[in-house]
Amino acid sequence: MEVRESSGPRPTIADVAEAAGVARSTVSRAMNREHRFYRSPSAARIRAVAESLGYEPNPTAANLRRQQTNTVGVLVSRLTDTVMAMLFEEIAAASAARGYHALVATTYDDPALERENGLAMLASRVDGLILTTATTEGGLCTELLARGIPHVLALRSYGESLSVVGDDVLGGYLATRHLIDLGHREIGLVAGPDHAPTALSRREGHRQALREAGIEDAPELVYPSTFSMESGEAAAEAFLAGRRRPTAVFAVNDNTAFGFTSVIQRAGLSIPRDLSIVGYNDIPLVARLPVPLTTVRVPFADIASASVDALLNSIQGRAPTAAHRTLAPTLIPRASTARPSTPPDAPR
């Protein structure tokens, strides 16, 4: 078909509608690749008419009509947490690859601040939210679900909200199974916060591995913590003060493993000769420590990519391929774990 040379005013959607003998809304649907009408013969005819007129759709105007801004909001607990910073960078990269911008806000584990910042992002017209902050009570995601606002949970899951997570039960199992396979029978747990589903799942994996090996789950070998280095230090102080010392410890994230290890080494104990330790997440620093940390690697890039895809599907009204996706972690053995120097049945 002959294309009209561009001269004078640019053709509008009204010009295309008149030339094709259809309504403007029909032209809009014919130009929208996400609409089912786009693949019909009628839509192809309308696009041919548009091409002959030299009409070019304005994507920015289309977004404004749909009240879309091609931005997504991301809520994290804090960006000083390496895991949260890594995940946001991956989400931002995955969003950019799909033509979206990612904005971030921090909540500091405060439900009121989470709600305030989430609603502020929505007021600034982000198209949807990715939350890494859901707790066992749900938090903001319960309100978003009730209001039908597109959102996805990353690294967390709650209720019917779309979620993409690592398999934390499997990760906890792999960490503890590794220690058991090395010959450890007295295995401690730096447990993580009770409000975090990730910590609870990693604990469950730890217990599964113990049960499978016929090892008693001893409460005195469980050390409470948050996900901070300071709480790891406090857990190590409790370890040193305890009457019963394990030969190995699984810390449910790398930060607590850092804190735990620093106190142990200042006390004159050697890792892994006196104590083996496993962390969780595989943040970049752990491979470069004086004693590189054995840890469980979480596939952050895959989780971020799947979270963005799930959110964009929700924004565009497409049914999710799966409401909840779970991606497998990988154990990364390094120098912080070894066979126990003291036989398992010997007094310590």
Short mmCIF file of C-alpha atoms in Angstrom, two decimals:
data_model
loop_
_atom_site.label_atom_id
_atom_site.label_comp_id
_atom_site.label_asym_id
_atom_site.label_seq_id
_atom_site.Cartn_x
_atom_site.Cartn_y
_atom_site.Cartn_z
CA MET A 1 0.00 0.00 0.00
CA GLU A 2 1.30 3.44 -0.88
CA VAL A 3 2.33 5.49 2.17
CA ARG A 4 1.43 9.15 2.16
CA GLU A 5 4.43 11.44 2.39
CA SER A 6 4.50 13.51 5.56
CA SER A 7 3.45 17.07 4.85
CA GLY A 8 1.25 19.39 6.87
CA PRO A 9 -0.24 18.36 10.24
CA ARG A 10 0.49 14.87 11.54
CA PRO A 11 -2.48 12.50 11.14
CA THR A 12 -4.42 11.80 14.31
CA ILE A 13 -6.29 8.81 15.61
CA ALA A 14 -9.47 10.58 14.47
CA ASP A 15 -8.13 10.64 10.91
CA VAL A 16 -7.46 6.90 11.04
CA ALA A 17 -10.91 6.20 12.49
CA GLU A 18 -12.59 8.21 9.71
CA ALA A 19 -10.54 6.59 6.97
CA ALA A 20 -11.14 3.08 8.33
CA GLY A 21 -14.81 3.70 9.10
CA VAL A 22 -14.51 2.72 12.75
CA ALA A 23 -14.62 4.37 16.15
CA ARG A 24 -11.50 5.91 17.71
CA SER A 25 -11.62 3.33 20.52
CA THR A 26 -11.46 0.58 17.89
CA VAL A 27 -8.34 2.14 16.40
CA SER A 28 -6.82 2.31 19.89
CA ARG A 29 -7.47 -1.41 20.46
CA ALA A 30 -6.06 -2.25 17.02
CA MET A 31 -2.79 -0.49 17.96
CA ASN A 32 -2.52 -2.10 21.40
CA ARG A 33 -0.37 -5.25 21.21
CA GLU A 34 -1.66 -6.33 24.62
CA HIS A 35 -5.30 -6.37 23.52
CA ARG A 36 -6.78 -9.58 22.08
CA PHE A 37 -8.32 -7.55 19.21
CA TYR A 38 -4.79 -6.73 17.97
CA ARG A 39 -4.43 -10.20 16.39
CA SER A 40 -7.72 -10.03 14.40
CA PRO A 41 -7.97 -9.41 10.62
CA SER A 42 -9.99 -6.25 11.33
CA ALA A 43 -7.18 -4.85 13.47
CA ALA A 44 -4.63 -5.65 10.76
CA ARG A 45 -6.78 -3.74 8.22
CA ILE A 46 -6.98 -0.71 10.55
CA ARG A 47 -3.21 -0.73 11.04
CA ALA A 48 -2.75 -0.83 7.28
CA VAL A 49 -4.95 2.24 6.96
CA ALA A 50 -2.96 3.95 9.71
CA GLU A 51 0.29 3.14 7.93
CA SER A 52 -1.03 4.54 4.66
CA LEU A 53 -1.82 7.81 6.42
CA GLY A 54 1.56 7.94 8.11
CA TYR A 55 -0.05 7.75 11.57
CA GLU A 56 2.27 6.96 14.51
CA PRO A 57 0.78 6.19 17.92
CA ASN A 58 2.00 8.25 20.87
CA PRO A 59 2.92 5.74 23.63
CA THR A 60 3.23 8.43 26.27
CA ALA A 61 -0.27 9.71 25.60
CA ALA A 62 -1.58 6.14 25.63
CA ASN A 63 -0.02 5.56 29.03
CA LEU A 64 -1.57 8.75 30.37
CA ARG A 65 -5.00 7.70 29.12
CA ARG A 66 -4.54 4.38 30.91
CA GLN A 67 -3.14 6.28 33.92
CA GLN A 68 0.08 4.30 33.66
CA THR A 69 3.50 5.80 34.26
CA ASN A 70 5.75 2.82 33.53
CA THR A 71 7.10 2.97 37.06
CA VAL A 72 6.98 0.40 39.84
CA GLY A 73 7.46 1.01 43.54
CA VAL A 74 9.64 -1.26 45.66
CA LEU A 75 9.41 -1.43 49.46
CA VAL A 76 12.42 -2.77 51.39
CA SER A 77 13.20 -2.81 55.08
CA ARG A 78 16.48 -0.87 54.72
CA LEU A 79 19.11 -0.36 52.04
CA THR A 80 21.94 -0.82 54.55
CA ASP A 81 20.92 -4.49 54.47
CA THR A 82 23.05 -5.96 51.69
CA VAL A 83 20.38 -8.48 50.72
CA MET A 84 17.76 -5.75 50.27
CA ALA A 85 20.19 -3.57 48.31
CA MET A 86 21.13 -6.49 46.04
CA LEU A 87 17.50 -7.41 45.45
CA PHE A 88 16.49 -3.83 44.62
CA GLU A 89 19.34 -3.51 42.12
CA GLU A 90 18.19 -6.69 40.41
CA ILE A 91 14.56 -5.49 40.38
CA ALA A 92 15.63 -2.13 38.93
CA ALA A 93 17.64 -3.89 36.20
CA ALA A 94 14.78 -6.27 35.37
CA SER A 95 12.33 -3.34 35.26
CA ALA A 96 14.59 -1.30 32.97
CA ALA A 97 14.91 -4.24 30.59
CA ARG A 98 11.11 -4.18 30.27
CA GLY A 99 10.81 -0.42 29.81
CA TYR A 100 9.92 0.43 33.41
CA HIS A 101 11.56 2.51 36.12
CA ALA A 102 11.84 1.22 39.71
CA LEU A 103 11.52 3.54 42.72
CA VAL A 104 12.47 2.44 46.24
CA ALA A 105 11.32 3.34 49.76
CA THR A 106 12.44 1.95 53.12
CA THR A 107 10.23 0.82 56.00
CA TYR A 108 12.69 -0.08 58.82
CA ASP A 109 10.35 -2.96 59.71
CA ASP A 110 7.71 -0.45 60.85
CA PRO A 111 4.21 -1.45 59.61
CA ALA A 112 2.96 2.15 59.87
CA LEU A 113 5.87 3.45 57.79
CA GLU A 114 5.41 0.62 55.30
CA ARG A 115 1.79 1.67 54.76
CA GLU A 116 2.65 5.38 54.62
CA ASN A 117 5.41 4.93 52.05
CA GLY A 118 3.46 2.40 50.00
CA LEU A 119 0.41 4.64 49.74
CA ALA A 120 2.63 7.64 48.96
CA MET A 121 4.12 5.73 46.03
CA LEU A 122 0.66 4.84 44.78
CA ALA A 123 -0.40 8.48 45.11
CA SER A 124 2.55 9.41 42.90
CA ARG A 125 1.04 7.00 40.35
CA VAL A 126 3.39 4.05 40.31
CA ASP A 127 1.68 1.27 38.37
CA GLY A 128 2.17 -1.34 41.10
CA LEU A 129 4.28 -2.37 44.08
CA ILE A 130 6.86 -5.03 44.84
CA LEU A 131 7.13 -5.68 48.59
CA THR A 132 10.00 -7.44 50.33
CA THR A 133 8.54 -6.56 53.72
CA ALA A 134 5.59 -8.87 54.37
CA THR A 135 5.51 -10.42 57.84
CA THR A 136 3.48 -13.25 59.36
CA GLU A 137 0.70 -10.65 59.84
CA GLY A 138 0.80 -9.60 56.19
CA GLY A 139 1.11 -5.84 56.65
CA LEU A 140 0.33 -3.58 53.70
CA CYS A 141 -0.20 -6.44 51.26
CA THR A 142 -3.52 -7.32 52.96
CA GLU A 143 -4.84 -3.84 52.15
CA LEU A 144 -3.49 -3.94 48.60
CA LEU A 145 -5.16 -7.31 48.06
CA ALA A 146 -8.50 -6.03 49.37
CA ARG A 147 -8.31 -2.97 47.09
CA GLY A 148 -7.24 -4.93 44.01
CA ILE A 149 -3.99 -2.97 43.62
CA PRO A 150 -1.32 -4.80 41.56
CA HIS A 151 1.45 -6.01 43.87
CA VAL A 152 3.90 -8.87 44.25
CA LEU A 153 5.84 -10.11 47.26
CA ALA A 154 9.53 -10.88 46.66
CA LEU A 155 11.41 -13.15 49.11
CA ARG A 156 8.21 -13.18 51.20
CA SER A 157 4.80 -14.78 50.90
CA TYR A 158 1.47 -14.10 52.52
CA GLY A 159 -2.06 -15.27 51.80
CA GLU A 160 -3.31 -14.84 48.25
CA SER A 161 -0.83 -12.12 47.24
CA LEU A 162 1.32 -13.04 44.24
CA SER A 163 4.77 -14.03 45.47
CA VAL A 164 8.19 -15.13 44.23
CA VAL A 165 10.42 -16.66 46.87
CA GLY A 166 13.45 -18.80 47.40
CA ASP A 167 12.79 -22.25 48.82
CA ASP A 168 13.83 -21.41 52.37
CA VAL A 169 12.81 -24.77 53.80
CA LEU A 170 15.08 -26.47 51.28
CA GLY A 171 17.85 -23.95 51.99
CA GLY A 172 17.70 -24.56 55.74
CA TYR A 173 17.72 -28.28 55.10
CA LEU A 174 20.76 -28.06 52.79
CA ALA A 175 22.73 -26.00 55.31
CA THR A 176 22.12 -28.38 58.19
CA ARG A 177 22.45 -31.52 56.07
CA HIS A 178 25.89 -30.31 54.98
CA LEU A 179 26.98 -30.12 58.62
CA ILE A 180 25.51 -33.53 59.39
CA ASP A 181 27.30 -35.06 56.41
CA LEU A 182 30.58 -33.67 57.76
CA GLY A 183 29.97 -35.63 60.96
CA HIS A 184 28.49 -32.98 63.27
CA ARG A 185 25.81 -34.09 65.72
CA GLU A 186 25.70 -31.04 67.99
CA ILE A 187 24.41 -28.30 65.68
CA GLY A 188 23.30 -24.89 66.85
CA LEU A 189 20.89 -22.52 65.13
CA VAL A 190 21.02 -18.72 65.02
CA ALA A 191 17.32 -18.59 64.45
CA GLY A 192 16.31 -15.17 63.06
CA PRO A 193 13.21 -13.10 63.91
CA ASP A 194 9.87 -14.75 64.62
CA HIS A 195 7.97 -12.26 62.43
CA ALA A 196 9.90 -13.16 59.25
CA PRO A 197 8.48 -16.04 57.15
CA THR A 198 11.95 -16.58 55.63
CA ALA A 199 13.52 -17.20 59.04
CA LEU A 200 10.69 -19.52 60.09
CA SER A 201 11.03 -21.56 56.89
CA ARG A 202 14.80 -21.87 57.28
CA ARG A 203 14.29 -23.08 60.85
CA GLU A 204 11.85 -25.69 59.57
CA GLY A 205 14.39 -26.94 57.03
CA HIS A 206 16.99 -27.14 59.80
CA ARG A 207 14.63 -29.24 61.93
CA GLN A 208 13.78 -31.50 59.00
CA ALA A 209 17.45 -32.32 58.49
CA LEU A 210 17.92 -33.03 62.20
CA ARG A 211 14.87 -35.31 62.32
CA GLU A 212 15.98 -37.17 59.21
CA ALA A 213 19.37 -37.84 60.86
CA GLY A 214 17.79 -38.88 64.18
CA ILE A 215 19.26 -35.85 66.02
CA GLU A 216 17.30 -34.27 68.86
CA ASP A 217 16.20 -30.66 68.29
CA ALA A 218 17.70 -29.10 71.44
CA PRO A 219 16.21 -25.71 72.51
CA GLU A 220 19.43 -24.79 74.35
CA LEU A 221 21.27 -24.83 71.02
CA VAL A 222 18.89 -22.26 69.46
CA TYR A 223 20.09 -18.65 69.71
CA PRO A 224 17.56 -15.88 68.99
CA SER A 225 18.51 -13.04 66.65
CA THR A 226 17.23 -10.55 64.12
CA PHE A 227 18.93 -10.38 60.72
CA SER A 228 21.62 -7.98 61.99
CA MET A 229 25.32 -8.40 62.71
CA GLU A 230 24.74 -7.09 66.23
CA SER A 231 22.24 -9.84 66.97
CA GLY A 232 24.75 -12.35 65.61
CA GLU A 233 27.26 -11.03 68.13
CA ALA A 234 24.69 -11.43 70.92
CA ALA A 235 24.01 -14.99 69.77
CA ALA A 236 27.73 -15.76 69.94
CA GLU A 237 27.89 -14.41 73.50
CA ALA A 238 25.08 -16.79 74.41
CA PHE A 239 26.98 -19.61 72.70
CA LEU A 240 30.14 -18.88 74.71
CA ALA A 241 28.18 -18.66 77.97
CA GLY A 242 26.27 -21.89 77.41
CA ARG A 243 27.07 -25.12 79.20
CA ARG A 244 26.46 -27.11 76.05
CA ARG A 245 28.46 -25.94 73.04
CA PRO A 246 27.70 -27.28 69.56
CA THR A 247 30.48 -28.14 67.13
CA ALA A 248 28.66 -26.38 64.29
CA VAL A 249 26.16 -23.55 63.82
CA PHE A 250 23.72 -22.64 61.06
CA ALA A 251 22.96 -18.90 60.98
CA VAL A 252 19.83 -18.05 59.00
CA ASN A 253 21.53 -15.16 57.18
CA ASP A 254 25.06 -14.02 56.36
CA ASN A 255 24.90 -10.86 58.51
CA THR A 256 24.26 -12.82 61.68
CA ALA A 257 26.98 -15.27 60.64
CA PHE A 258 29.42 -12.30 60.38
CA GLY A 259 28.56 -11.08 63.85
CA PHE A 260 28.68 -14.56 65.32
CA THR A 261 32.04 -15.34 63.73
CA SER A 262 33.69 -12.10 64.86
CA VAL A 263 32.90 -12.75 68.54
CA ILE A 264 33.97 -16.41 68.30
CA GLN A 265 37.32 -15.48 66.81
CA ARG A 266 37.94 -12.69 69.37
CA ALA A 267 37.34 -15.31 72.06
CA GLY A 268 40.30 -17.28 70.67
CA LEU A 269 38.37 -20.02 68.92
CA SER A 270 39.29 -21.10 65.41
CA ILE A 271 36.91 -21.55 62.50
CA PRO A 272 36.45 -24.27 61.36
CA ARG A 273 38.75 -26.19 63.77
CA ASP A 274 36.71 -25.34 66.88
CA LEU A 275 33.43 -24.45 65.23
CA SER A 276 31.97 -24.86 61.74
CA ILE A 277 29.50 -22.21 60.59
CA VAL A 278 27.10 -21.88 57.65
CA GLY A 279 25.36 -18.65 56.60
CA TYR A 280 22.54 -17.89 54.19
CA ASN A 281 22.16 -15.67 51.06
CA ASP A 282 25.74 -15.66 49.66
CA ILE A 283 26.22 -11.89 49.62
CA PRO A 284 29.43 -10.86 47.78
CA LEU A 285 31.59 -10.26 50.86
CA VAL A 286 31.39 -13.79 52.25
CA ALA A 287 33.69 -15.32 49.64
CA ARG A 288 36.38 -12.72 50.46
CA LEU A 289 36.53 -13.15 54.24
CA PRO A 290 39.80 -14.43 55.81
CA VAL A 291 37.88 -17.68 56.31
CA PRO A 292 35.44 -17.74 53.35
CA LEU A 293 31.93 -18.55 54.56
CA THR A 294 30.02 -21.65 53.57
CA THR A 295 26.52 -20.39 52.77
CA VAL A 296 23.31 -20.99 50.86
CA ARG A 297 23.05 -19.02 47.64
CA VAL A 298 19.68 -17.39 46.90
CA PRO A 299 18.94 -16.77 43.17
CA PHE A 300 18.26 -13.03 43.58
CA ALA A 301 18.40 -12.20 39.86
CA ASP A 302 15.85 -14.89 39.01
CA ILE A 303 13.57 -13.85 41.89
CA ALA A 304 13.74 -10.20 40.81
CA SER A 305 13.04 -11.02 37.15
CA ALA A 306 10.09 -13.28 38.01
CA SER A 307 8.70 -10.68 40.44
CA VAL A 308 8.78 -7.93 37.81
CA ASP A 309 7.14 -10.21 35.22
CA ALA A 310 4.41 -11.18 37.68
CA LEU A 311 3.75 -7.53 38.54
CA LEU A 312 3.60 -6.41 34.90
CA ASN A 313 1.19 -9.25 34.11
CA SER A 314 -1.01 -8.06 36.98
CA ILE A 315 -0.81 -4.41 35.85
CA GLN A 316 -1.79 -5.41 32.31
CA GLY A 317 -4.67 -7.61 33.48
CA ARG A 318 -3.13 -10.90 32.43
CA ALA A 319 -3.66 -14.00 34.53
CA PRO A 320 -0.51 -15.12 36.38
CA THR A 321 1.22 -18.27 35.20
CA ALA A 322 1.46 -19.19 38.90
CA ALA A 323 0.23 -17.31 41.98
CA HIS A 324 3.27 -18.41 43.99
CA ARG A 325 6.67 -19.23 42.49
CA THR A 326 9.42 -20.90 44.48
CA LEU A 327 13.01 -20.99 43.21
CA ALA A 328 15.63 -23.37 44.55
CA PRO A 329 18.73 -22.19 46.45
CA THR A 330 22.18 -23.78 46.21
CA LEU A 331 24.65 -24.75 48.95
CA ILE A 332 28.09 -23.16 48.41
CA PRO A 333 30.72 -25.00 50.54
CA ARG A 334 33.74 -22.94 51.57
CA ALA A 335 36.42 -22.96 54.28
CA SER A 336 34.20 -22.20 57.29
CA THR A 337 32.99 -25.79 57.58
CA ALA A 338 34.95 -28.99 58.22
CA ARG A 339 34.69 -32.28 60.06
CA PRO A 340 34.52 -31.86 63.85
CA SER A 341 37.93 -31.99 65.52
CA THR A 342 36.36 -33.64 68.57
CA PRO A 343 34.62 -37.00 67.98
CA PRO A 344 30.82 -36.55 68.16
CA ASP A 345 30.45 -38.68 71.30
CA ALA A 346 33.39 -37.15 73.19
CA PRO A 347 32.69 -34.69 76.05
CA ARG A 348 33.19 -31.00 75.23
#
